[in-house]
Amino acid sequence: MSDILQHLDAGVMTLTFNRVDKKNSITRDMYSALADGVEQANTDPAVRVVVIQGHETIFSAGNDIADFLHQPPSGQDSPVFRFLRAIATVDKPVVAAVAGPAVGIGTTLLFHCDLVYAGDNAAFSMPFVNLGLCPEAASSLLAPRMFGYHRAAEALLLGEPFFAEAALEVGLVNRVVPPTEVNAHAQAQAKKLAGKPLSSLIETKRLMKGGQQAEVLARMAEEGQSFGRMLREPAAREAFSAFMEKRKPDFSKV
Ligand code: COA
């Protein structure tokens, strides 16, 4: 069974994180499958809407930390950057269903979705600083814009989780529902979208998002440069080793 399930039904392409034993943490192969899915959705006339969902207990623990240690992404063509560019530029609507933890890219990918539904157990976090890293997915641009600077600074500098109601308040999610209902709710909303004229959906999304696309892509590239460098530096190496060894990181020497 693949770690990313891809399913097409009545115009809705659903991409499901399916690596629950590792908390849906995302490997290189999973980024490739996600990028392929979103790129295919964009060009396939049978697809009108994309849904990204996880499990009722976990959306995603973010990047696979063993991958960060052993095969960190290098260059703008690496699978993670390909996925981020795909989701930032897809013409068709993207709906996300989030329950449980959404860590790192599990949260930042949501800035690029059009509708986001959350279970009341959702916990969003962008703990890049705690890992010796910096923001990615243009979150350094989009979080301050959406949350306001001070709330974004709390999320990105302290890296502490925030929960479903706070995410609703800052506009990151559209609605909070019980975790067992979040995927079904997202599917129902996606089906509504799939019944509308695709040309109008695409044009409306383009008009809402088109103006900032170049800025978003430029910020992603800038973040990617720093992120790629910082992944190889001592602070991040210590954070990843500590996670793998199930101990607290010691940043006293970095
Ligand atoms: N990369 C690789 N493996 C991960 C992972 C990640 N990002 N997150 C969780 N796992 C693995 C754990 O190593 C563990 O594996 P094991 O059973 O072989 O020991 C398994 O998934 C279960 O994780 P665990 O931490 O025991 O689950 P939990 O329910 O106590 O906590 C999280 C869930 C998501 C809060 C916690 O796993 C976590 O904080 N993960 C790291 C998140 C992170 O920093 N991601 C990078 C963001 S840039």
XYZ file of C-alpha atoms and ligand atoms in Angstrom:
302
model
C 0.000 0.000 0.000
C 1.383 3.384 -1.007
C 2.148 6.086 1.572
C 0.122 8.524 -0.549
C -3.213 7.225 -1.785
C -4.607 8.827 -4.927
C -8.270 8.431 -5.736
C -10.501 10.055 -8.339
C -14.258 10.179 -7.927
C -16.746 12.432 -9.713
C -14.215 15.139 -10.518
C -12.573 15.111 -7.066
C -8.982 13.881 -6.809
C -8.208 12.911 -3.225
C -4.619 12.619 -1.988
C -4.478 10.854 1.381
C -1.466 10.644 3.696
C -1.243 6.937 4.489
C 1.777 6.510 6.762
C 0.015 6.655 10.092
C 2.598 4.491 11.936
C 5.124 7.304 11.289
C 2.508 9.993 11.939
C 2.172 10.681 8.220
C 5.632 12.236 8.142
C 6.524 12.943 4.537
C 9.420 11.257 2.719
C 10.990 12.223 -0.619
C 8.906 9.574 -2.383
C 5.746 10.955 -0.792
C 6.579 14.496 -1.967
C 7.102 13.098 -5.471
C 3.726 11.346 -5.353
C 2.039 14.511 -4.046
C 3.682 16.666 -6.725
C 2.698 14.158 -9.436
C -0.879 14.087 -8.118
C -1.291 17.869 -8.037
C 0.374 18.330 -11.445
C -1.821 15.602 -12.937
C -4.935 17.130 -11.369
C -4.108 20.443 -12.959
C -3.935 19.075 -16.500
C -6.425 16.174 -16.387
C -9.829 17.396 -17.609
C -11.498 14.693 -15.462
C -10.279 16.462 -12.297
C -12.041 19.601 -11.091
C -11.019 19.769 -7.415
C -8.198 18.342 -5.258
C -8.622 17.203 -1.643
C -5.663 16.648 0.674
C -6.485 14.686 3.807
C -4.930 12.589 6.540
C -6.296 10.359 9.298
C -8.702 11.425 12.046
C -5.818 11.216 14.562
C -2.998 12.765 12.517
C -2.772 15.030 9.485
C 1.025 15.059 9.141
C 4.107 15.275 11.380
C 5.831 17.212 8.612
C 9.007 16.272 6.832
C 10.440 12.838 7.653
C 13.275 13.692 10.031
C 15.393 10.673 9.045
C 15.261 12.031 5.476
C 16.336 15.448 6.741
C 19.372 13.744 8.313
C 20.303 11.295 5.594
C 19.022 12.708 2.299
C 18.235 16.412 2.772
C 16.652 18.115 -0.227
C 19.191 19.728 -2.495
C 18.201 22.279 -5.069
C 14.944 23.665 -6.371
C 14.159 20.463 -8.317
C 14.011 18.258 -5.217
C 10.623 16.613 -4.620
C 9.618 18.888 -1.718
C 10.157 22.046 -3.746
C 8.413 20.498 -6.746
C 5.399 19.773 -4.521
C 5.417 23.275 -3.027
C 5.546 24.929 -6.440
C 2.752 22.628 -7.667
C 0.450 23.479 -4.787
C 1.252 27.194 -4.983
C 0.438 27.351 -8.696
C -2.356 24.799 -9.219
C -5.232 26.451 -11.085
C -8.017 24.262 -9.699
C -9.368 24.537 -6.128
C -7.664 22.586 -3.339
C -9.539 21.577 -0.165
C -7.736 20.303 2.946
C -9.083 18.220 5.846
C -6.910 18.406 8.971
C -7.339 16.381 12.158
C -4.734 15.891 14.879
C -1.225 17.353 14.585
C -0.230 19.296 11.461
C 3.480 19.989 11.937
C 5.803 22.039 9.731
C 4.805 21.590 6.116
C 1.631 19.940 7.463
C 0.618 23.474 8.445
C 2.409 25.548 5.821
C 0.883 23.679 2.872
C -2.496 24.931 4.120
C -1.616 28.521 3.146
C -1.874 27.313 -0.458
C -5.227 25.544 -0.094
C -8.486 27.311 -0.912
C -10.688 25.755 1.774
C -9.436 24.188 5.016
C -11.566 22.164 7.435
C -10.245 21.115 10.821
C -11.148 18.535 13.405
C -11.504 19.947 16.917
C -8.371 17.924 17.793
C -6.264 19.747 15.187
C -2.929 21.132 16.443
C -1.026 23.329 14.014
C 2.657 24.104 14.441
C 5.565 25.556 12.529
C 8.482 24.604 14.824
C 11.248 25.485 12.360
C 13.184 27.534 14.913
C 13.137 24.614 17.373
C 14.797 22.499 14.674
C 17.490 25.040 13.787
C 15.668 25.833 10.547
C 13.700 28.711 9.037
C 10.205 28.912 7.530
C 9.361 27.320 4.179
C 6.436 27.229 1.724
C 6.375 31.064 1.757
C 5.050 30.889 5.322
C 7.362 33.778 6.279
C 5.290 35.891 3.879
C 1.835 34.336 4.193
C 1.625 33.792 7.976
C 2.178 37.500 8.842
C -0.197 38.479 6.056
C -2.944 36.164 7.290
C -2.451 36.213 11.079
C -0.991 39.724 11.596
C 2.704 40.120 12.415
C 2.664 39.481 16.163
C 0.576 36.338 16.020
C 2.751 35.072 13.154
C 5.866 35.836 15.201
C 4.453 33.798 18.084
C 3.831 30.853 15.751
C 7.135 31.121 13.860
C 9.597 32.359 16.511
C 8.300 30.349 19.471
C 7.146 27.466 17.285
C 4.418 26.526 19.733
C 1.289 24.729 18.566
C -2.016 26.531 18.165
C -5.315 24.784 18.066
C -8.430 24.566 15.915
C -10.334 27.516 17.408
C -7.281 29.816 17.138
C -6.749 28.675 13.552
C -10.390 29.517 12.841
C -9.977 32.944 14.420
C -6.907 33.856 12.331
C -8.530 32.611 9.134
C -6.339 29.561 8.501
C -9.375 27.248 8.652
C -12.933 27.703 7.450
C -14.767 25.508 9.924
C -14.129 23.193 12.874
C -15.967 19.858 13.008
C -15.555 16.604 14.977
C -12.393 14.748 13.847
C -14.373 11.744 12.637
C -16.327 14.039 10.290
C -13.578 16.228 8.865
C -12.685 14.143 5.821
C -16.353 13.610 4.929
C -17.058 17.325 5.331
C -14.138 18.265 3.069
C -15.353 15.720 0.498
C -18.864 17.168 0.588
C -17.530 20.697 0.053
C -15.280 19.447 -2.764
C -18.274 17.781 -4.446
C -20.116 21.124 -4.288
C -17.176 22.795 -6.020
C -16.978 19.987 -8.599
C -20.575 20.748 -9.600
C -19.742 24.348 -10.517
C -18.385 25.560 -13.855
C -14.671 24.766 -13.858
C -13.792 27.802 -15.984
C -15.387 30.091 -13.369
C -13.609 28.345 -10.499
C -10.255 28.674 -12.238
C -10.772 32.308 -13.212
C -12.006 33.262 -9.722
C -9.030 31.583 -8.053
C -6.665 33.247 -10.531
C -8.154 36.660 -9.781
C -7.913 36.107 -6.001
C -4.413 34.613 -5.949
C -2.727 35.539 -9.223
C -1.496 38.916 -8.032
C 0.687 37.442 -5.320
C 1.925 34.327 -7.120
C 5.260 35.730 -8.297
C 5.939 37.080 -4.806
C 5.066 33.708 -3.234
C 7.332 31.786 -5.618
C 10.179 34.231 -5.058
C 9.815 33.914 -1.264
C 9.705 30.106 -1.510
C 12.946 30.158 -3.480
C 14.591 32.531 -0.973
C 13.441 30.441 2.001
C 14.566 27.298 0.164
C 18.119 28.636 -0.144
C 18.342 29.323 3.594
C 16.504 26.142 4.576
C 18.806 23.985 2.430
C 21.877 25.562 4.008
C 20.530 25.380 7.571
C 19.594 21.696 7.216
C 23.317 20.909 7.045
C 24.351 23.157 9.944
C 25.052 22.027 13.537
C 21.795 23.277 15.132
C 19.602 21.280 12.784
C 21.849 18.198 12.887
C 21.599 18.263 16.696
C 17.789 18.690 16.587
C 17.308 15.796 14.152
C 19.721 13.488 16.005
C 17.945 14.289 19.276
C 14.558 13.442 17.742
C 15.841 10.139 16.354
C 17.489 9.299 19.699
C 14.325 10.338 21.615
C 16.144 12.913 23.754
C 15.991 16.682 24.222
C 18.271 18.655 21.881
C 21.274 20.438 23.391
C 21.740 23.757 21.596
C 24.291 25.071 24.124
C 27.186 24.631 21.644
C 25.473 25.826 18.454
N 9.865 12.084 10.906
C 10.148 10.786 11.070
N 9.500 10.001 11.952
C 8.534 10.572 12.682
C 8.193 11.932 12.554
C 8.915 12.698 11.613
N 8.643 13.998 11.386
N 7.202 12.219 13.429
C 6.910 11.079 14.066
N 7.714 10.083 13.624
C 7.757 8.684 14.062
C 8.403 8.569 15.432
O 9.820 8.514 15.307
C 7.809 7.275 15.914
O 8.472 6.214 15.279
P 8.790 4.834 16.088
O 7.419 4.279 16.430
O 9.527 4.010 15.083
O 9.581 5.232 17.297
C 6.382 7.319 15.354
O 6.421 8.225 14.255
C 5.371 7.832 16.342
O 5.776 9.128 16.774
P 5.641 9.634 18.283
O 6.496 10.859 18.430
O 5.885 8.496 19.219
O 4.066 10.024 18.321
P 3.335 11.033 19.333
O 1.878 10.766 19.113
O 3.899 10.946 20.701
O 3.684 12.503 18.749
C 3.987 14.166 17.047
C 3.222 12.913 17.475
C 3.602 14.491 15.601
C 3.605 15.343 17.962
C 5.500 13.907 17.173
O 5.782 12.697 16.516
C 6.402 14.961 16.603
O 6.561 16.037 17.177
N 7.055 14.640 15.461
C 8.079 15.475 14.878
C 7.469 16.656 14.181
C 8.531 17.518 13.531
O 9.338 18.133 14.169
N 8.492 17.532 12.169
C 9.382 18.287 11.356
C 8.775 19.602 11.035
S 9.829 20.587 9.977
